[in-house]
mmCIF file of C-alpha atoms and ligand atoms in Angstrom:
data_model
loop_
_atom_site.group_PDB
_atom_site.id
_atom_site.type_symbol
_atom_site.label_atom_id
_atom_site.label_comp_id
_atom_site.label_asym_id
_atom_site.label_seq_id
_atom_site.Cartn_x
_atom_site.Cartn_y
_atom_site.Cartn_z
ATOM 1 C CA UNK A 1 5.186 -11.159 -4.552
ATOM 2 C CA UNK A 2 6.439 -13.074 -7.587
ATOM 3 C CA UNK A 3 4.762 -12.472 -10.937
ATOM 4 C CA UNK A 4 2.171 -15.048 -11.983
ATOM 5 C CA UNK A 5 3.730 -17.296 -14.625
ATOM 6 C CA UNK A 6 1.253 -19.687 -16.260
ATOM 7 C CA UNK A 7 2.421 -23.230 -16.887
ATOM 8 C CA UNK A 8 -0.010 -23.686 -19.766
ATOM 9 C CA UNK A 9 -2.074 -21.297 -21.896
ATOM 10 C CA UNK A 10 -5.376 -22.043 -23.635
ATOM 11 C CA UNK A 11 -6.370 -19.584 -26.357
ATOM 12 C CA UNK A 12 -9.220 -18.891 -28.748
ATOM 13 C CA UNK A 13 -7.835 -18.501 -32.258
ATOM 14 C CA UNK A 14 -9.618 -15.178 -32.741
ATOM 15 C CA UNK A 15 -7.406 -13.488 -30.115
ATOM 16 C CA UNK A 16 -4.645 -13.529 -32.733
ATOM 17 C CA UNK A 17 -6.482 -10.862 -34.720
ATOM 18 C CA UNK A 18 -5.994 -8.411 -31.834
ATOM 19 C CA UNK A 19 -2.639 -6.699 -31.306
ATOM 20 C CA UNK A 20 -2.543 -7.581 -27.609
ATOM 21 C CA UNK A 21 -3.632 -11.172 -28.263
ATOM 22 C CA UNK A 22 -0.879 -11.672 -30.829
ATOM 23 C CA UNK A 23 1.727 -10.078 -28.526
ATOM 24 C CA UNK A 24 0.786 -12.324 -25.593
ATOM 25 C CA UNK A 25 0.727 -15.406 -27.809
ATOM 26 C CA UNK A 26 4.216 -14.604 -29.141
ATOM 27 C CA UNK A 27 5.522 -13.882 -25.668
ATOM 28 C CA UNK A 28 4.291 -17.196 -24.249
ATOM 29 C CA UNK A 29 5.574 -19.046 -27.308
ATOM 30 C CA UNK A 30 9.023 -17.467 -26.855
ATOM 31 C CA UNK A 31 8.974 -18.524 -23.199
ATOM 32 C CA UNK A 32 8.274 -22.118 -24.217
ATOM 33 C CA UNK A 33 4.919 -22.222 -22.429
ATOM 34 C CA UNK A 34 2.571 -24.806 -24.005
ATOM 35 C CA UNK A 35 -0.210 -23.103 -26.015
ATOM 36 C CA UNK A 36 -3.394 -25.052 -26.660
ATOM 37 C CA UNK A 37 -6.052 -23.829 -29.082
ATOM 38 C CA UNK A 38 -9.665 -23.952 -27.880
ATOM 39 C CA UNK A 39 -13.034 -23.222 -29.465
ATOM 40 C CA UNK A 40 -14.566 -21.277 -26.599
ATOM 41 C CA UNK A 41 -13.165 -20.078 -23.256
ATOM 42 C CA UNK A 42 -16.451 -21.147 -21.624
ATOM 43 C CA UNK A 43 -16.196 -24.717 -22.872
ATOM 44 C CA UNK A 44 -12.823 -26.360 -22.539
ATOM 45 C CA UNK A 45 -13.719 -30.071 -22.408
ATOM 46 C CA UNK A 46 -10.315 -31.293 -21.205
ATOM 47 C CA UNK A 47 -10.463 -28.903 -18.222
ATOM 48 C CA UNK A 48 -14.098 -29.648 -17.446
ATOM 49 C CA UNK A 49 -13.323 -33.335 -17.275
ATOM 50 C CA UNK A 50 -10.458 -32.992 -14.817
ATOM 51 C CA UNK A 51 -11.256 -34.190 -11.294
ATOM 52 C CA UNK A 52 -11.837 -31.523 -8.610
ATOM 53 C CA UNK A 53 -8.584 -32.482 -6.915
ATOM 54 C CA UNK A 54 -6.762 -30.817 -9.840
ATOM 55 C CA UNK A 55 -8.079 -27.378 -8.796
ATOM 56 C CA UNK A 56 -4.712 -26.041 -7.472
ATOM 57 C CA UNK A 57 -2.965 -27.178 -10.658
ATOM 58 C CA UNK A 58 -5.632 -25.566 -12.848
ATOM 59 C CA UNK A 59 -5.067 -22.264 -11.034
ATOM 60 C CA UNK A 60 -1.692 -22.148 -12.776
ATOM 61 C CA UNK A 61 -3.305 -22.204 -16.210
ATOM 62 C CA UNK A 62 -4.256 -19.123 -18.172
ATOM 63 C CA UNK A 63 -7.050 -18.796 -20.721
ATOM 64 C CA UNK A 64 -7.106 -16.111 -23.414
ATOM 65 C CA UNK A 65 -10.411 -15.396 -25.110
ATOM 66 C CA UNK A 66 -12.911 -12.843 -26.332
ATOM 67 C CA UNK A 67 -15.542 -11.545 -23.937
ATOM 68 C CA UNK A 68 -18.965 -11.835 -25.527
ATOM 69 C CA UNK A 69 -21.318 -10.245 -23.012
ATOM 70 C CA UNK A 70 -20.440 -6.575 -22.603
ATOM 71 C CA UNK A 71 -23.609 -5.336 -20.909
ATOM 72 C CA UNK A 72 -23.080 -2.988 -17.946
ATOM 73 C CA UNK A 73 -25.077 -3.889 -14.838
ATOM 74 C CA UNK A 74 -26.552 -1.212 -12.553
ATOM 75 C CA UNK A 75 -25.199 -1.304 -8.999
ATOM 76 C CA UNK A 76 -25.853 0.644 -5.825
ATOM 77 C CA UNK A 77 -22.916 -0.191 -3.586
ATOM 78 C CA UNK A 78 -19.345 0.721 -4.462
ATOM 79 C CA UNK A 79 -20.325 1.877 -7.968
ATOM 80 C CA UNK A 80 -23.159 2.908 -10.259
ATOM 81 C CA UNK A 81 -22.345 0.217 -12.835
ATOM 82 C CA UNK A 82 -20.562 -3.135 -12.810
ATOM 83 C CA UNK A 83 -18.516 -3.511 -15.981
ATOM 84 C CA UNK A 84 -17.733 -6.938 -17.442
ATOM 85 C CA UNK A 85 -14.064 -6.115 -17.911
ATOM 86 C CA UNK A 86 -10.811 -7.628 -19.094
ATOM 87 C CA UNK A 87 -10.556 -10.710 -16.905
ATOM 88 C CA UNK A 88 -12.374 -13.178 -14.730
ATOM 89 C CA UNK A 89 -11.013 -15.672 -12.235
ATOM 90 C CA UNK A 90 -7.555 -15.437 -10.745
ATOM 91 C CA UNK A 91 -4.477 -17.422 -9.795
ATOM 92 C CA UNK A 92 -5.069 -17.236 -6.047
ATOM 93 C CA UNK A 93 -7.150 -19.705 -4.018
ATOM 94 C CA UNK A 94 -9.096 -17.825 -1.363
ATOM 95 C CA UNK A 95 -11.112 -20.476 0.429
ATOM 96 C CA UNK A 96 -14.318 -18.424 0.193
ATOM 97 C CA UNK A 97 -13.840 -17.202 -3.401
ATOM 98 C CA UNK A 98 -17.200 -16.154 -4.837
ATOM 99 C CA UNK A 99 -16.012 -17.110 -8.322
ATOM 100 C CA UNK A 100 -15.832 -20.768 -7.301
ATOM 101 C CA UNK A 101 -19.597 -20.573 -6.769
ATOM 102 C CA UNK A 102 -19.980 -19.556 -10.419
ATOM 103 C CA UNK A 103 -17.159 -21.358 -12.215
ATOM 104 C CA UNK A 104 -16.443 -24.104 -9.668
ATOM 105 C CA UNK A 105 -13.011 -25.660 -10.359
ATOM 106 C CA UNK A 106 -12.742 -23.642 -13.589
ATOM 107 C CA UNK A 107 -12.148 -20.355 -11.751
ATOM 108 C CA UNK A 108 -8.636 -19.982 -13.209
ATOM 109 C CA UNK A 109 -7.576 -16.691 -14.707
ATOM 110 C CA UNK A 110 -9.165 -15.808 -18.049
ATOM 111 C CA UNK A 111 -8.067 -12.696 -19.883
ATOM 112 C CA UNK A 112 -10.305 -11.149 -22.517
ATOM 113 C CA UNK A 113 -8.463 -9.526 -25.358
ATOM 114 C CA UNK A 114 -11.211 -7.257 -26.724
ATOM 115 C CA UNK A 115 -10.552 -4.518 -24.169
ATOM 116 C CA UNK A 116 -11.352 -1.672 -26.537
ATOM 117 C CA UNK A 117 -14.911 -2.999 -27.026
ATOM 118 C CA UNK A 118 -15.396 -2.998 -23.258
ATOM 119 C CA UNK A 119 -14.048 0.526 -22.963
ATOM 120 C CA UNK A 120 -16.313 1.649 -25.813
ATOM 121 C CA UNK A 121 -19.325 0.378 -23.829
ATOM 122 C CA UNK A 122 -18.237 2.515 -20.886
ATOM 123 C CA UNK A 123 -17.698 5.550 -23.114
ATOM 124 C CA UNK A 124 -21.141 5.161 -24.682
ATOM 125 C CA UNK A 125 -22.743 4.875 -21.263
ATOM 126 C CA UNK A 126 -20.800 7.835 -19.826
ATOM 127 C CA UNK A 127 -21.693 10.033 -22.788
ATOM 128 C CA UNK A 128 -25.390 9.742 -21.822
ATOM 129 C CA UNK A 129 -24.847 10.755 -18.181
ATOM 130 C CA UNK A 130 -25.516 14.205 -16.785
ATOM 131 C CA UNK A 131 -23.413 13.647 -13.667
ATOM 132 C CA UNK A 132 -20.323 11.600 -12.834
ATOM 133 C CA UNK A 133 -20.905 7.861 -12.567
ATOM 134 C CA UNK A 134 -18.645 5.275 -10.932
ATOM 135 C CA UNK A 135 -17.782 2.155 -12.929
ATOM 136 C CA UNK A 136 -16.642 -0.992 -11.060
ATOM 137 C CA UNK A 137 -14.102 -2.641 -13.353
ATOM 138 C CA UNK A 138 -12.723 -5.344 -11.063
ATOM 139 C CA UNK A 139 -15.677 -7.364 -9.870
ATOM 140 C CA UNK A 140 -14.843 -10.636 -11.645
ATOM 141 C CA UNK A 141 -11.120 -10.814 -11.110
ATOM 142 C CA UNK A 142 -8.193 -8.989 -9.524
ATOM 143 C CA UNK A 143 -6.963 -6.338 -11.926
ATOM 144 C CA UNK A 144 -3.703 -5.690 -10.074
ATOM 145 C CA UNK A 145 -2.824 -9.337 -10.659
ATOM 146 C CA UNK A 146 -3.993 -9.208 -14.279
ATOM 147 C CA UNK A 147 -2.062 -6.002 -14.895
ATOM 148 C CA UNK A 148 1.218 -7.876 -14.396
ATOM 149 C CA UNK A 149 0.461 -9.838 -17.548
ATOM 150 C CA UNK A 150 -1.414 -7.362 -19.732
ATOM 151 C CA UNK A 151 -0.874 -3.817 -18.461
ATOM 152 C CA UNK A 152 -4.650 -3.471 -18.849
ATOM 153 C CA UNK A 153 -5.193 -1.718 -15.534
ATOM 154 C CA UNK A 154 -2.631 0.931 -16.424
ATOM 155 C CA UNK A 155 -4.330 1.335 -19.798
ATOM 156 C CA UNK A 156 -7.807 1.565 -18.222
ATOM 157 C CA UNK A 157 -6.693 4.229 -15.723
ATOM 158 C CA UNK A 158 -5.299 6.294 -18.607
ATOM 159 C CA UNK A 159 -8.537 5.863 -20.569
ATOM 160 C CA UNK A 160 -10.652 6.957 -17.583
ATOM 161 C CA UNK A 161 -8.417 9.992 -17.033
ATOM 162 C CA UNK A 162 -9.692 11.339 -20.370
ATOM 163 C CA UNK A 163 -13.378 10.562 -19.796
ATOM 164 C CA UNK A 164 -15.996 13.071 -18.727
ATOM 165 C CA UNK A 165 -18.669 11.965 -16.271
ATOM 166 C CA UNK A 166 -16.872 8.719 -15.401
ATOM 167 C CA UNK A 167 -14.633 7.357 -12.691
ATOM 168 C CA UNK A 168 -13.495 3.801 -12.106
ATOM 169 C CA UNK A 169 -13.057 1.731 -8.997
ATOM 170 C CA UNK A 170 -11.677 -1.718 -8.242
ATOM 171 C CA UNK A 171 -10.682 -3.798 -5.217
ATOM 172 C CA UNK A 172 -7.538 -5.860 -4.864
ATOM 173 C CA UNK A 173 -5.799 -8.379 -2.639
ATOM 174 C CA UNK A 174 -2.520 -7.918 -4.502
ATOM 175 C CA UNK A 175 0.161 -5.281 -4.047
ATOM 176 C CA UNK A 176 2.143 -4.920 -7.294
ATOM 177 C CA UNK A 177 1.109 -1.326 -7.928
ATOM 178 C CA UNK A 178 4.437 0.244 -8.943
ATOM 179 C CA UNK A 179 3.362 0.271 -12.569
ATOM 180 C CA UNK A 180 0.420 2.549 -11.659
ATOM 181 C CA UNK A 181 2.217 5.216 -9.671
ATOM 182 C CA UNK A 182 3.324 7.601 -12.409
ATOM 183 C CA UNK A 183 0.078 7.668 -14.397
ATOM 184 C CA UNK A 184 -1.609 11.051 -14.880
ATOM 185 C CA UNK A 185 -4.897 9.597 -13.549
ATOM 186 C CA UNK A 186 -6.507 12.996 -12.891
ATOM 187 C CA UNK A 187 -8.272 11.691 -9.794
ATOM 188 C CA UNK A 188 -10.593 9.481 -11.837
ATOM 189 C CA UNK A 189 -9.553 6.184 -10.248
ATOM 190 C CA UNK A 190 -10.259 4.792 -6.816
ATOM 191 C CA UNK A 191 -8.554 1.673 -5.439
ATOM 192 C CA UNK A 192 -9.990 -0.365 -2.588
ATOM 193 C CA UNK A 193 -7.369 -2.475 -0.815
ATOM 194 C CA UNK A 194 -8.845 -5.522 0.888
ATOM 195 C CA UNK A 195 -7.325 -6.292 4.252
ATOM 196 C CA UNK A 196 -7.596 -9.119 6.743
ATOM 197 C CA UNK A 197 -5.577 -10.279 9.769
ATOM 198 C CA UNK A 198 -2.189 -11.742 8.703
ATOM 199 C CA UNK A 199 -3.037 -15.215 9.969
ATOM 200 C CA UNK A 200 -6.259 -15.296 7.929
ATOM 201 C CA UNK A 201 -4.459 -14.037 4.823
ATOM 202 C CA UNK A 202 -1.878 -16.797 5.176
ATOM 203 C CA UNK A 203 -4.320 -19.620 5.863
ATOM 204 C CA UNK A 204 -7.382 -18.533 3.895
ATOM 205 C CA UNK A 205 -6.368 -16.104 1.124
ATOM 206 C CA UNK A 206 -3.853 -18.487 -0.383
ATOM 207 C CA UNK A 207 -1.662 -16.954 -3.082
ATOM 208 C CA UNK A 208 -2.510 -13.290 -2.385
ATOM 209 C CA UNK A 209 -0.211 -10.556 -1.051
ATOM 210 C CA UNK A 210 0.495 -10.395 2.670
ATOM 211 C CA UNK A 211 -0.830 -7.607 4.895
ATOM 212 C CA UNK A 212 2.438 -5.648 5.014
ATOM 213 C CA UNK A 213 2.589 -5.560 1.208
ATOM 214 C CA UNK A 214 -1.063 -4.480 0.952
ATOM 215 C CA UNK A 215 -0.560 -1.651 3.459
ATOM 216 C CA UNK A 216 2.540 -0.621 1.490
ATOM 217 C CA UNK A 217 0.465 -0.590 -1.711
ATOM 218 C CA UNK A 218 -2.222 1.553 -0.047
ATOM 219 C CA UNK A 219 0.386 4.109 1.040
ATOM 220 C CA UNK A 220 2.057 4.171 -2.365
ATOM 221 C CA UNK A 221 -1.223 4.689 -4.206
ATOM 222 C CA UNK A 222 -2.236 7.440 -1.788
ATOM 223 C CA UNK A 223 1.082 9.232 -2.295
ATOM 224 C CA UNK A 224 0.495 8.943 -6.044
ATOM 225 C CA UNK A 225 -2.737 10.913 -5.594
ATOM 226 C CA UNK A 226 -5.277 8.105 -5.906
ATOM 227 C CA UNK A 227 -8.351 7.896 -3.751
ATOM 228 C CA UNK A 228 -7.721 4.858 -1.553
ATOM 229 C CA UNK A 229 -10.319 2.917 0.421
ATOM 230 C CA UNK A 230 -9.937 -0.093 2.669
ATOM 231 C CA UNK A 231 -12.166 -3.101 2.469
ATOM 232 C CA UNK A 232 -12.447 -5.210 5.586
ATOM 233 C CA UNK A 233 -13.355 -8.070 3.350
ATOM 234 C CA UNK A 234 -14.425 -10.606 3.864
ATOM 235 C CA UNK A 235 -14.804 -10.474 7.625
ATOM 236 C CA UNK A 236 -14.463 -14.038 8.883
ATOM 237 C CA UNK A 237 -15.771 -14.773 12.348
ATOM 238 C CA UNK A 238 -13.316 -17.354 13.636
ATOM 239 C CA UNK A 239 -13.327 -18.268 17.350
ATOM 240 C CA UNK A 240 -10.774 -15.529 18.117
ATOM 241 C CA UNK A 241 -11.994 -13.004 15.553
ATOM 242 C CA UNK A 242 -12.194 -10.027 17.930
ATOM 243 C CA UNK A 243 -8.563 -10.369 18.946
ATOM 244 C CA UNK A 244 -7.400 -10.894 15.362
ATOM 245 C CA UNK A 245 -9.309 -7.909 13.965
ATOM 246 C CA UNK A 246 -8.284 -5.622 16.850
ATOM 247 C CA UNK A 247 -4.660 -6.410 15.996
ATOM 248 C CA UNK A 248 -5.414 -5.714 12.337
ATOM 249 C CA UNK A 249 -6.931 -2.296 13.153
ATOM 250 C CA UNK A 250 -3.917 -1.487 15.342
ATOM 251 C CA UNK A 251 -1.606 -2.416 12.480
ATOM 252 C CA UNK A 252 -3.555 -0.229 10.071
ATOM 253 C CA UNK A 253 -3.527 2.723 12.411
ATOM 254 C CA UNK A 254 0.223 2.436 12.977
ATOM 255 C CA UNK A 255 1.339 1.689 9.394
ATOM 256 C CA UNK A 256 -1.040 3.614 7.146
ATOM 257 C CA UNK A 257 0.019 7.129 6.274
ATOM 258 C CA UNK A 258 -1.628 9.566 8.722
ATOM 259 C CA UNK A 259 -3.139 11.643 5.919
ATOM 260 C CA UNK A 260 -4.567 8.528 4.303
ATOM 261 C CA UNK A 261 -6.209 7.644 7.616
ATOM 262 C CA UNK A 262 -7.914 11.047 7.578
ATOM 263 C CA UNK A 263 -9.129 10.656 4.012
ATOM 264 C CA UNK A 264 -9.956 7.019 3.584
ATOM 265 C CA UNK A 265 -13.231 5.100 3.756
ATOM 266 C CA UNK A 266 -14.070 1.553 4.775
ATOM 267 C CA UNK A 267 -16.315 -1.092 3.305
ATOM 268 C CA UNK A 268 -17.296 -3.882 5.674
ATOM 269 C CA UNK A 269 -18.175 -7.090 3.899
ATOM 270 C CA UNK A 270 -18.960 -10.187 5.918
ATOM 271 C CA UNK A 271 -18.075 -13.532 4.410
ATOM 272 C CA UNK A 272 -20.579 -15.542 2.462
ATOM 273 C CA UNK A 273 -19.652 -19.141 1.837
ATOM 274 C CA UNK A 274 -20.902 -21.525 -0.791
ATOM 275 C CA UNK A 275 -21.345 -25.272 -0.761
ATOM 276 C CA UNK A 276 -19.253 -25.168 -3.939
ATOM 277 C CA UNK A 277 -16.390 -23.686 -1.870
ATOM 278 C CA UNK A 278 -16.812 -26.438 0.678
ATOM 279 C CA UNK A 279 -16.684 -29.173 -1.958
ATOM 280 C CA UNK A 280 -13.595 -27.784 -3.690
ATOM 281 C CA UNK A 281 -11.760 -27.023 -0.441
ATOM 282 C CA UNK A 282 -12.443 -30.453 1.088
ATOM 283 C CA UNK A 283 -11.369 -32.319 -2.043
ATOM 284 C CA UNK A 284 -8.459 -30.279 -3.347
ATOM 285 C CA UNK A 285 -7.159 -28.458 -0.243
ATOM 286 C CA UNK A 286 -7.901 -30.979 2.536
ATOM 287 C CA UNK A 287 -5.345 -29.481 4.926
ATOM 288 C CA UNK A 288 -6.704 -25.948 4.582
ATOM 289 C CA UNK A 289 -8.418 -24.161 7.461
ATOM 290 C CA UNK A 290 -12.123 -24.788 7.944
ATOM 291 C CA UNK A 291 -13.913 -21.437 7.789
ATOM 292 C CA UNK A 292 -17.431 -22.852 7.448
ATOM 293 C CA UNK A 293 -18.837 -22.592 10.971
ATOM 294 C CA UNK A 294 -22.357 -23.975 10.529
ATOM 295 C CA UNK A 295 -23.336 -22.892 14.051
ATOM 296 C CA UNK A 296 -22.819 -19.248 13.113
ATOM 297 C CA UNK A 297 -24.210 -19.324 9.583
ATOM 298 C CA UNK A 298 -27.605 -19.534 7.921
ATOM 299 C CA UNK A 299 -28.706 -20.256 4.330
ATOM 300 C CA UNK A 300 -28.663 -17.298 1.949
ATOM 301 C CA UNK A 301 -30.051 -18.286 -1.405
ATOM 302 C CA UNK A 302 -29.267 -21.490 -3.194
ATOM 303 C CA UNK A 303 -26.155 -23.248 -1.876
ATOM 304 C CA UNK A 304 -24.846 -20.200 -0.028
ATOM 305 C CA UNK A 305 -24.471 -19.280 3.633
ATOM 306 C CA UNK A 306 -24.055 -16.014 5.506
ATOM 307 C CA UNK A 307 -23.683 -15.154 9.171
ATOM 308 C CA UNK A 308 -26.878 -15.293 11.257
ATOM 309 C CA UNK A 309 -28.518 -11.873 11.601
ATOM 310 C CA UNK A 310 -27.800 -11.380 15.285
ATOM 311 C CA UNK A 311 -24.165 -12.475 14.974
ATOM 312 C CA UNK A 312 -23.765 -10.206 11.938
ATOM 313 C CA UNK A 313 -25.261 -7.152 13.621
ATOM 314 C CA UNK A 314 -23.277 -7.606 16.854
ATOM 315 C CA UNK A 315 -20.054 -7.915 14.890
ATOM 316 C CA UNK A 316 -20.983 -4.936 12.687
ATOM 317 C CA UNK A 317 -21.520 -2.842 15.843
ATOM 318 C CA UNK A 318 -18.108 -3.945 17.136
ATOM 319 C CA UNK A 319 -16.417 -2.801 13.910
ATOM 320 C CA UNK A 320 -18.280 0.516 13.838
ATOM 321 C CA UNK A 321 -17.129 1.268 17.388
ATOM 322 C CA UNK A 322 -13.534 0.214 16.876
ATOM 323 C CA UNK A 323 -13.190 2.012 13.549
ATOM 324 C CA UNK A 324 -14.680 5.214 14.972
ATOM 325 C CA UNK A 325 -12.208 5.045 17.844
ATOM 326 C CA UNK A 326 -9.160 4.682 15.608
ATOM 327 C CA UNK A 327 -10.206 6.408 12.383
ATOM 328 C CA UNK A 328 -12.644 9.140 13.464
ATOM 329 C CA UNK A 329 -12.503 10.951 10.108
ATOM 330 C CA UNK A 330 -12.993 7.846 7.958
ATOM 331 C CA UNK A 331 -16.419 7.050 6.624
ATOM 332 C CA UNK A 332 -17.934 3.557 6.495
ATOM 333 C CA UNK A 333 -19.377 3.370 2.967
ATOM 334 C CA UNK A 334 -21.438 0.295 3.617
ATOM 335 C CA UNK A 335 -21.788 -2.855 5.657
ATOM 336 C CA UNK A 336 -23.087 -6.023 4.119
HETATM 337 S S1 SF4 B 420 -8.196 -12.821 -4.968
HETATM 338 FE FE1 SF4 B 420 -10.412 -12.571 -5.361
HETATM 339 S S2 SF4 B 420 -10.770 -13.616 -7.315
HETATM 340 FE FE2 SF4 B 420 -8.781 -14.320 -6.550
HETATM 341 S S3 SF4 B 420 -9.237 -16.211 -5.405
HETATM 342 FE FE3 SF4 B 420 -9.264 -14.513 -3.943
HETATM 343 S S4 SF4 B 420 -11.420 -13.898 -3.837
HETATM 344 FE FE4 SF4 B 420 -11.181 -15.146 -5.704
#
């Protein structure tokens, strides 16, 4: 997949006092990419004022700033703590993207330059622990995508390799992992590759890596000694979902390395969909697939929908059966 190349960069002036901020600024300047100074990455009036139809264009912008809130949040799913890390937003346009519910049309990629401060928070937290804790570093963005620009994922994996009582985990829908393969990670990093049927990736996960590339990335990371999990995420119950997901599971069982199949784990995450997604998709991507099946969904909190309980539990049972049949040694970490 081609590297993300921003067409315009917004930056807070204070990033220039950081080595990485200065280097990125100089690089974009040398490439002739327009650089626009801003006061605050959370308040960019000229982007806020753009109409929603500009969403796809805004996804090609990049914002460089300083992350202010560094507080780790306790978690009890894929990690012990969620870390506000080096980026939020992304260049892709998944039709269900949870970040659209928070940032709406402003869910473009933001990179935060004060990475050492974030890592120091993790180190402080880890130093108080009496047993190993897992830190989720990719919950607000896609670090494999971000790594193409900053090398921050490579850096973070190296930092974690030297930490006691700490491991990191992140999920991705991208596949550019070659930069990560020769790191001495010391088993402290876990990658979760999100997978979906090829047709759904093409129509719904716009701008992400295709299934073949993601499976290739899973195999490469496994051969490089990483712990590799697979996220069926998000599971989207289209009219022909059983057929599509059976083909996906067949593809996984034929293309994933046999030893990985014995050692992997699955997370099953059913789609939630926000009214914010619906608004943005209808206005800015009118020809995109409609994944909001109101007949199958019920309200879940303010402005959000999830699959009705019975539909969810029947589908969850289906996946448990089919996964057990094909991947008898693999554990299902959780279903949500
Ligand atoms: S890859 Fe993740 S962050 Fe990027 S658009 Fe898709 S769901 Fe959102």
